[in-house]
Amino acid sequence: MDAKAETKPRPQQKPGDVIDGLMFPFAEFPAAGETIEVADGIFWVSTPVPFVGLKQVNLWLLRDGDGWTMVDCSYGGTTQRELIETVWAKLLGGRPVKQLIVTHFHPDHAGGSGWIAEKWGLRPRMSHGEWLTANLAVMNKNTDHVESRGVFYRRHGLDEARVQRFLTGVVLYSDGVTLPKSHKRLRSGDLVPIGQDKWRVIIGEGHSPEHVSLYCAERKILIAGDQILPSITTNVSTWHVEPEFDAVGAFLNTCKTFLDVLHADTLILPSHRKPFRNVQHRLRQLALHHAHRLNVVLDAVGQEARAGELIDVMFTPGLDGHQIGFAMGEAIGHLNHLVALGHLEMVETKSQVSYRRISAKEKKVEPHFA
Ligand SMILES: [Zn+2]
């Protein structure tokens, strides 16, 4: 799940349009129940997501010998199931889905995993970190223990009115997810054969615990998941179960890994919005974007501040209950990164957490990489 739009798309996009330095080979999304072949044997599916601002999520179907590999499952709703069944009926040509890969545990990606697994009699492949987190969240525990999240945001200075808006407005993980009974583990560096190709697992952090992206170096294609998105930025949040986690640092380290590993001409297949090229430019944009936001936060902290006091500085007002949770997670993630960089210290008492400036007032945050 992801945050705020950075740019407004132009009304009439043409194939090959360059927007903000990124080239989009496809002007339109696939229509409901339809696919677009984005590369030989790789088909793009778009399904709706019931979260404000996010709109849709992409799934990928890849020809795989005598069957198909599917990457991601969509949100687990009836509309999404019907769309996927329509796609299967039109595209698969009577051949089975024999492999399902789940990039990460979030409901727009793992939501339909239990249903798809049962339908095709398969065991989904995902990282162990995502599997465990999904199972805790579906029981309304861990990252989805709503009361603990409310306590956490209160400790971090969120005003009571917004704590209540969060508690009453947050969408439960379990609402949109059915999980399979078991999984087959994916690890960093694994080579996953799909048809004639080998796809290397790249593990990312910052958005989810052990996010899987798949890179085919020979074909210069990355199935990015939520780790690299165009037009919107990936939500990078710290959660109550790991309150000192430097989510922003972890995310930027992953961006640097991609900069080092990916060929400059790689076609990026993101989970949200449209496929694009010029990934190195996008990664540098992300490093600049977070440096800018870190400096905004640092200025707003002054001598000392709490995360709840900063979300009006970081986000446009009027967040709904669900968005407040992500906004707080992002604010705390940025503050923890400023601690890691030596600009702030975390001051924690029994009832509250604040952040105090320890670096000289004129010190600024530089981009993580250039
Ligand atoms: Zn997502």
Short mmCIF file of C-alpha atoms and ligand atoms in Angstrom, two decimals:
data_model
loop_
_atom_site.label_atom_id
_atom_site.label_comp_id
_atom_site.label_asym_id
_atom_site.label_seq_id
_atom_site.Cartn_x
_atom_site.Cartn_y
_atom_site.Cartn_z
CA MET A 1 0.00 0.00 0.00
CA ASP A 2 1.30 3.35 -0.89
CA ALA A 3 1.02 7.00 -0.14
CA LYS A 4 0.43 10.28 -1.85
CA ALA A 5 0.51 11.08 -5.55
CA GLU A 6 3.58 13.04 -6.61
CA THR A 7 2.41 14.17 -10.02
CA LYS A 8 -0.85 14.42 -11.87
CA PRO A 9 -0.81 12.20 -14.97
CA ARG A 10 -1.38 14.04 -18.23
CA PRO A 11 -4.88 13.54 -19.56
CA GLN A 12 -3.87 12.04 -22.89
CA GLN A 13 -0.88 9.80 -22.56
CA LYS A 14 0.57 8.18 -25.66
CA PRO A 15 2.72 5.03 -25.79
CA GLY A 16 6.32 6.02 -25.24
CA ASP A 17 5.48 9.27 -23.45
CA VAL A 18 8.18 10.50 -21.10
CA ILE A 19 6.78 11.87 -17.85
CA ASP A 20 9.11 13.20 -15.15
CA GLY A 21 12.04 11.48 -16.85
CA LEU A 22 10.35 8.04 -16.98
CA MET A 23 9.28 6.36 -20.22
CA PHE A 24 5.92 4.57 -20.19
CA PRO A 25 5.64 2.08 -23.09
CA PHE A 26 1.90 1.54 -22.51
CA ALA A 27 -0.49 4.48 -22.47
CA GLU A 28 -3.49 2.65 -21.02
CA PHE A 29 -4.18 0.11 -18.32
CA PRO A 30 -5.63 -3.24 -19.40
CA ALA A 31 -9.44 -3.05 -19.30
CA ALA A 32 -11.28 -5.01 -16.61
CA GLY A 33 -10.91 -8.75 -17.26
CA GLU A 34 -8.43 -8.11 -20.13
CA THR A 35 -4.64 -8.37 -20.36
CA ILE A 36 -1.82 -6.57 -22.18
CA GLU A 37 1.27 -8.54 -23.22
CA VAL A 38 4.10 -6.31 -21.94
CA ALA A 39 6.91 -8.59 -23.10
CA ASP A 40 6.97 -11.97 -24.86
CA GLY A 41 4.83 -14.29 -22.71
CA ILE A 42 4.29 -11.80 -19.86
CA PHE A 43 0.73 -10.51 -19.42
CA TRP A 44 -0.41 -7.54 -17.33
CA VAL A 45 -3.67 -7.65 -15.32
CA SER A 46 -5.06 -4.69 -13.34
CA THR A 47 -7.58 -5.17 -10.52
CA PRO A 48 -9.28 -2.64 -8.23
CA VAL A 49 -8.16 -1.94 -4.66
CA PRO A 50 -10.56 -0.54 -2.04
CA PHE A 51 -8.12 2.02 -0.57
CA VAL A 52 -8.35 5.76 -1.19
CA GLY A 53 -5.59 6.98 -3.50
CA LEU A 54 -4.26 3.57 -4.49
CA LYS A 55 -7.01 2.69 -7.02
CA GLN A 56 -5.58 -0.51 -8.54
CA VAL A 57 -2.95 -3.24 -8.25
CA ASN A 58 -1.15 -5.11 -11.04
CA LEU A 59 -0.83 -8.89 -11.33
CA TRP A 60 1.35 -10.73 -13.84
CA LEU A 61 0.76 -13.97 -15.70
CA LEU A 62 3.82 -15.55 -17.32
CA ARG A 63 3.81 -18.43 -19.81
CA ASP A 64 5.60 -21.30 -18.09
CA GLY A 65 6.07 -24.35 -20.33
CA ASP A 66 2.87 -26.39 -20.21
CA GLY A 67 1.24 -23.96 -17.77
CA TRP A 68 1.46 -20.53 -16.22
CA THR A 69 3.13 -18.71 -13.36
CA MET A 70 1.10 -16.02 -11.62
CA VAL A 71 2.67 -13.22 -9.59
CA ASP A 72 0.44 -11.70 -6.88
CA CYS A 73 -3.21 -12.32 -6.15
CA SER A 74 -5.09 -8.99 -5.83
CA TYR A 75 -7.29 -7.95 -2.91
CA GLY A 76 -9.46 -10.87 -1.82
CA GLY A 77 -12.89 -9.54 -2.81
CA THR A 78 -15.67 -10.98 -5.00
CA THR A 79 -15.16 -8.38 -7.75
CA GLN A 80 -11.47 -9.23 -7.95
CA ARG A 81 -12.16 -12.98 -8.06
CA GLU A 82 -14.59 -12.55 -10.92
CA LEU A 83 -12.09 -10.42 -12.86
CA ILE A 84 -9.33 -12.97 -12.37
CA GLU A 85 -11.58 -15.83 -13.43
CA THR A 86 -12.47 -13.89 -16.59
CA VAL A 87 -8.76 -13.39 -17.33
CA TRP A 88 -8.02 -17.07 -16.75
CA ALA A 89 -10.86 -18.11 -19.07
CA LYS A 90 -9.62 -15.83 -21.86
CA LEU A 91 -5.84 -16.19 -21.51
CA LEU A 92 -4.77 -19.57 -20.16
CA GLY A 93 -5.85 -21.67 -23.16
CA GLY A 94 -6.78 -24.58 -20.92
CA ARG A 95 -3.34 -24.72 -19.31
CA PRO A 96 -3.10 -24.58 -15.51
CA VAL A 97 -1.59 -22.01 -13.19
CA LYS A 98 1.15 -24.21 -11.75
CA GLN A 99 3.12 -21.65 -9.75
CA LEU A 100 1.99 -18.67 -7.65
CA ILE A 101 4.50 -16.14 -6.32
CA VAL A 102 3.44 -13.56 -3.71
CA THR A 103 5.62 -10.45 -3.50
CA HIS A 104 4.55 -9.48 0.04
CA PHE A 105 1.86 -9.93 2.66
CA HIS A 106 -0.19 -6.74 2.10
CA PRO A 107 -3.87 -7.38 1.33
CA ASP A 108 -3.77 -6.03 -2.24
CA HIS A 109 -1.03 -8.58 -3.05
CA ALA A 110 -1.68 -11.63 -0.84
CA GLY A 111 -5.45 -11.16 -0.46
CA GLY A 112 -6.57 -13.85 -2.89
CA SER A 113 -3.66 -16.25 -2.23
CA GLY A 114 -5.68 -18.86 -0.32
CA TRP A 115 -8.37 -18.96 -2.97
CA ILE A 116 -5.92 -19.19 -5.91
CA ALA A 117 -3.86 -21.86 -4.13
CA GLU A 118 -6.95 -23.97 -3.51
CA LYS A 119 -8.29 -23.43 -7.02
CA TRP A 120 -5.13 -24.76 -8.67
CA GLY A 121 -3.97 -27.13 -5.93
CA LEU A 122 -0.65 -25.39 -5.46
CA ARG A 123 1.51 -24.11 -2.64
CA PRO A 124 2.36 -20.41 -3.06
CA ARG A 125 5.96 -19.26 -3.02
CA MET A 126 6.78 -16.35 -0.75
CA SER A 127 9.49 -15.31 1.69
CA HIS A 128 9.22 -16.68 5.20
CA GLY A 129 9.05 -13.17 6.71
CA GLU A 130 6.02 -12.28 4.60
CA TRP A 131 4.39 -15.63 5.34
CA LEU A 132 4.71 -15.24 9.10
CA THR A 133 3.56 -11.62 9.07
CA ALA A 134 0.55 -12.49 6.91
CA ASN A 135 -0.48 -15.22 9.33
CA LEU A 136 -0.20 -12.96 12.37
CA ALA A 137 -2.01 -10.10 10.62
CA VAL A 138 -4.91 -12.27 9.46
CA MET A 139 -5.54 -13.11 13.14
CA ASN A 140 -5.57 -9.33 13.85
CA LYS A 141 -2.24 -9.63 15.64
CA ASN A 142 1.21 -8.17 15.05
CA THR A 143 1.07 -5.31 12.50
CA ASP A 144 -2.72 -5.55 12.46
CA HIS A 145 -3.40 -5.38 16.20
CA VAL A 146 -5.47 -2.23 15.97
CA GLU A 147 -5.61 -1.38 19.69
CA SER A 148 -1.83 -1.65 20.03
CA ARG A 149 -1.45 0.61 17.01
CA GLY A 150 -3.73 3.17 18.67
CA VAL A 151 -1.65 3.04 21.88
CA PHE A 152 1.54 3.40 19.82
CA TYR A 153 0.28 6.48 17.92
CA ARG A 154 -0.95 8.06 21.16
CA ARG A 155 2.51 7.55 22.69
CA HIS A 156 3.92 9.28 19.63
CA GLY A 157 1.73 12.34 20.19
CA LEU A 158 -1.25 11.77 17.88
CA ASP A 159 -4.20 13.82 19.17
CA GLU A 160 -7.15 11.90 20.58
CA ALA A 161 -9.59 12.92 17.81
CA ARG A 162 -7.31 11.39 15.18
CA VAL A 163 -6.60 8.31 17.30
CA GLN A 164 -10.36 7.74 17.37
CA ARG A 165 -10.66 8.37 13.62
CA PHE A 166 -7.94 5.76 13.11
CA LEU A 167 -9.58 3.21 15.45
CA THR A 168 -12.96 3.51 13.78
CA GLY A 169 -11.78 3.97 10.18
CA VAL A 170 -8.92 1.52 9.76
CA VAL A 171 -9.64 -1.36 7.34
CA LEU A 172 -8.85 -4.72 8.94
CA TYR A 173 -6.31 -6.91 7.14
CA SER A 174 -8.51 -9.95 7.70
CA ASP A 175 -11.36 -8.30 5.73
CA GLY A 176 -9.60 -8.78 2.41
CA VAL A 177 -7.37 -11.82 2.85
CA THR A 178 -7.66 -15.59 2.80
CA LEU A 179 -4.35 -17.35 3.24
CA PRO A 180 -3.21 -20.78 2.06
CA LYS A 181 -2.40 -23.42 4.66
CA SER A 182 1.28 -23.63 3.74
CA HIS A 183 3.91 -21.94 1.60
CA LYS A 184 7.12 -22.74 -0.22
CA ARG A 185 9.92 -20.47 0.91
CA LEU A 186 11.73 -18.00 -1.34
CA ARG A 187 15.14 -16.72 -0.27
CA SER A 188 17.40 -13.90 -1.40
CA GLY A 189 19.32 -14.95 -4.52
CA ASP A 190 17.07 -17.92 -5.38
CA LEU A 191 16.75 -18.48 -9.12
CA VAL A 192 13.13 -19.23 -10.02
CA PRO A 193 12.70 -20.94 -13.40
CA ILE A 194 9.72 -19.70 -15.42
CA GLY A 195 9.60 -21.13 -18.94
CA GLN A 196 13.08 -20.75 -20.44
CA ASP A 197 14.00 -17.92 -18.06
CA LYS A 198 15.56 -17.70 -14.62
CA TRP A 199 14.25 -15.00 -12.29
CA ARG A 200 16.44 -13.98 -9.35
CA VAL A 201 14.82 -13.16 -6.02
CA ILE A 202 15.83 -9.75 -4.65
CA ILE A 203 14.66 -9.18 -1.07
CA GLY A 204 13.65 -5.64 -0.14
CA GLU A 205 12.96 -3.96 3.21
CA GLY A 206 11.19 -0.85 4.44
CA HIS A 207 7.77 -1.42 2.87
CA SER A 208 7.22 -4.92 4.27
CA PRO A 209 9.48 -7.32 6.20
CA GLU A 210 10.97 -9.43 3.39
CA HIS A 211 9.53 -8.20 0.10
CA VAL A 212 10.23 -10.29 -3.02
CA SER A 213 11.09 -8.72 -6.38
CA LEU A 214 12.02 -10.90 -9.36
CA TYR A 215 14.75 -9.93 -11.82
CA CYS A 216 15.46 -11.61 -15.14
CA ALA A 217 18.90 -10.20 -16.02
CA GLU A 218 18.96 -11.84 -19.48
CA ARG A 219 15.70 -10.18 -20.50
CA LYS A 220 16.26 -7.01 -18.45
CA ILE A 221 12.86 -7.17 -16.76
CA LEU A 222 12.07 -6.58 -13.07
CA ILE A 223 8.80 -7.61 -11.45
CA ALA A 224 9.19 -4.93 -8.81
CA GLY A 225 6.24 -5.42 -6.47
CA ASP A 226 5.81 -2.27 -4.37
CA GLN A 227 9.55 -1.73 -4.02
CA ILE A 228 9.88 0.61 -7.05
CA LEU A 229 6.77 2.50 -8.19
CA PRO A 230 6.35 5.34 -10.68
CA SER A 231 4.20 8.44 -9.97
CA ILE A 232 3.51 7.49 -6.34
CA THR A 233 5.99 6.69 -3.60
CA THR A 234 6.05 3.43 -1.67
CA ASN A 235 4.74 3.62 1.87
CA VAL A 236 7.72 3.26 4.20
CA SER A 237 6.46 2.78 7.75
CA THR A 238 7.63 1.93 11.24
CA TRP A 239 5.16 -0.26 13.17
CA HIS A 240 4.48 -0.71 16.87
CA VAL A 241 5.97 -4.21 16.88
CA GLU A 242 9.42 -2.78 16.05
CA PRO A 243 9.24 0.85 17.21
CA GLU A 244 12.92 1.70 16.71
CA PHE A 245 13.04 0.33 13.14
CA ASP A 246 14.71 2.66 10.65
CA ALA A 247 12.23 1.92 7.84
CA VAL A 248 13.47 4.75 5.61
CA GLY A 249 17.10 3.64 5.88
CA ALA A 250 16.12 0.05 5.09
CA PHE A 251 14.09 1.16 2.07
CA LEU A 252 16.86 3.40 0.73
CA ASN A 253 19.42 0.62 1.16
CA THR A 254 17.18 -1.57 -1.01
CA CYS A 255 16.94 1.22 -3.61
CA LYS A 256 20.75 1.33 -3.68
CA THR A 257 20.88 -2.44 -4.20
CA PHE A 258 18.58 -2.04 -7.22
CA LEU A 259 20.75 0.78 -8.56
CA ASP A 260 23.80 -1.50 -8.34
CA VAL A 261 22.13 -4.63 -9.71
CA LEU A 262 19.66 -3.60 -12.43
CA HIS A 263 20.69 -2.92 -16.00
CA ALA A 264 19.94 0.69 -16.97
CA ASP A 265 17.52 -0.44 -19.72
CA THR A 266 15.43 -2.66 -17.44
CA LEU A 267 11.68 -2.71 -18.02
CA ILE A 268 10.07 -2.23 -14.60
CA LEU A 269 6.78 -4.01 -13.92
CA PRO A 270 5.50 -2.27 -10.76
CA SER A 271 2.54 -3.40 -8.64
CA HIS A 272 0.82 -0.03 -8.97
CA ARG A 273 0.54 2.30 -11.96
CA LYS A 274 2.13 1.49 -15.33
CA PRO A 275 5.27 -0.33 -16.52
CA PHE A 276 8.15 2.05 -17.17
CA ARG A 277 11.79 2.43 -18.17
CA ASN A 278 14.66 4.57 -16.86
CA VAL A 279 14.81 2.95 -13.44
CA GLN A 280 18.10 4.57 -12.44
CA HIS A 281 16.46 7.97 -12.79
CA ARG A 282 13.51 6.76 -10.69
CA LEU A 283 15.80 5.43 -7.93
CA ARG A 284 17.69 8.73 -7.80
CA GLN A 285 14.37 10.60 -7.68
CA LEU A 286 13.41 8.46 -4.67
CA ALA A 287 16.70 9.23 -2.88
CA LEU A 288 16.13 12.96 -3.51
CA HIS A 289 12.47 12.73 -2.48
CA HIS A 290 13.30 11.16 0.88
CA ALA A 291 16.21 13.58 1.52
CA HIS A 292 13.78 16.44 0.90
CA ARG A 293 11.18 15.00 3.25
CA LEU A 294 13.79 14.25 5.91
CA ASN A 295 14.91 17.90 5.79
CA VAL A 296 11.27 19.08 6.06
CA VAL A 297 10.84 16.86 9.13
CA LEU A 298 14.15 17.97 10.63
CA ASP A 299 13.18 21.64 10.27
CA ALA A 300 9.76 20.98 11.76
CA VAL A 301 11.22 19.19 14.79
CA GLY A 302 13.00 22.37 15.94
CA GLN A 303 14.38 21.57 19.41
CA GLU A 304 12.07 18.63 20.11
CA ALA A 305 8.85 17.22 18.66
CA ARG A 306 6.61 14.16 18.53
CA ALA A 307 5.53 12.30 15.41
CA GLY A 308 1.85 13.23 15.86
CA GLU A 309 2.76 16.92 15.64
CA LEU A 310 4.50 16.39 12.29
CA ILE A 311 1.93 14.65 10.13
CA ASP A 312 0.28 17.96 9.19
CA VAL A 313 3.70 19.09 7.93
CA MET A 314 4.29 15.87 5.98
CA PHE A 315 0.81 15.22 4.57
CA THR A 316 -2.08 17.22 3.17
CA PRO A 317 -4.87 17.55 5.77
CA GLY A 318 -8.06 15.48 5.73
CA LEU A 319 -6.55 11.99 6.08
CA ASP A 320 -9.12 9.27 6.67
CA GLY A 321 -8.78 6.77 9.52
CA HIS A 322 -6.91 4.24 7.40
CA GLN A 323 -4.49 6.85 6.05
CA ILE A 324 -3.72 8.21 9.54
CA GLY A 325 -2.08 4.88 10.42
CA PHE A 326 0.18 5.01 7.37
CA ALA A 327 0.95 8.69 7.96
CA MET A 328 2.05 7.98 11.55
CA GLY A 329 4.12 5.01 10.40
CA GLU A 330 5.85 7.20 7.80
CA ALA A 331 6.46 10.04 10.26
CA ILE A 332 8.03 7.68 12.82
CA GLY A 333 10.03 5.95 10.06
CA HIS A 334 11.50 9.29 8.97
CA LEU A 335 12.24 10.33 12.57
CA ASN A 336 14.00 7.01 13.24
CA HIS A 337 16.14 7.51 10.14
CA LEU A 338 17.12 10.96 11.43
CA VAL A 339 18.19 9.20 14.66
CA ALA A 340 20.28 6.73 12.62
CA LEU A 341 21.90 9.67 10.78
CA GLY A 342 22.84 11.34 14.09
CA HIS A 343 20.51 14.35 13.80
CA LEU A 344 18.03 13.37 16.51
CA GLU A 345 17.79 11.26 19.63
CA MET A 346 14.72 9.37 20.70
CA VAL A 347 13.50 10.38 24.16
CA GLU A 348 11.26 7.66 25.56
CA THR A 349 9.37 7.82 28.86
CA LYS A 350 6.76 5.42 30.19
CA SER A 351 3.94 7.29 28.48
CA GLN A 352 5.43 9.14 25.53
CA VAL A 353 8.08 9.26 22.85
CA SER A 354 9.61 12.41 21.40
CA TYR A 355 12.63 13.23 19.26
CA ARG A 356 15.25 15.83 20.24
CA ARG A 357 17.67 17.59 17.91
CA ILE A 358 21.32 16.79 18.63
CA SER A 359 23.04 17.92 15.42
CA ALA A 360 23.95 21.54 14.64
CA LYS A 361 21.00 23.58 13.33
CA GLU A 362 22.59 24.18 9.90
CA LYS A 363 23.26 20.45 9.25
CA LYS A 364 21.15 19.00 6.41
CA VAL A 365 20.39 15.51 5.15
CA GLU A 366 22.08 14.60 1.88
CA PRO A 367 20.52 12.11 -0.57
CA HIS A 368 21.29 8.49 0.39
CA PHE A 369 22.95 8.07 -3.03
CA ALA A 370 23.32 10.17 -6.15
ZN ZN B 1 0.60 -2.56 -2.91
#
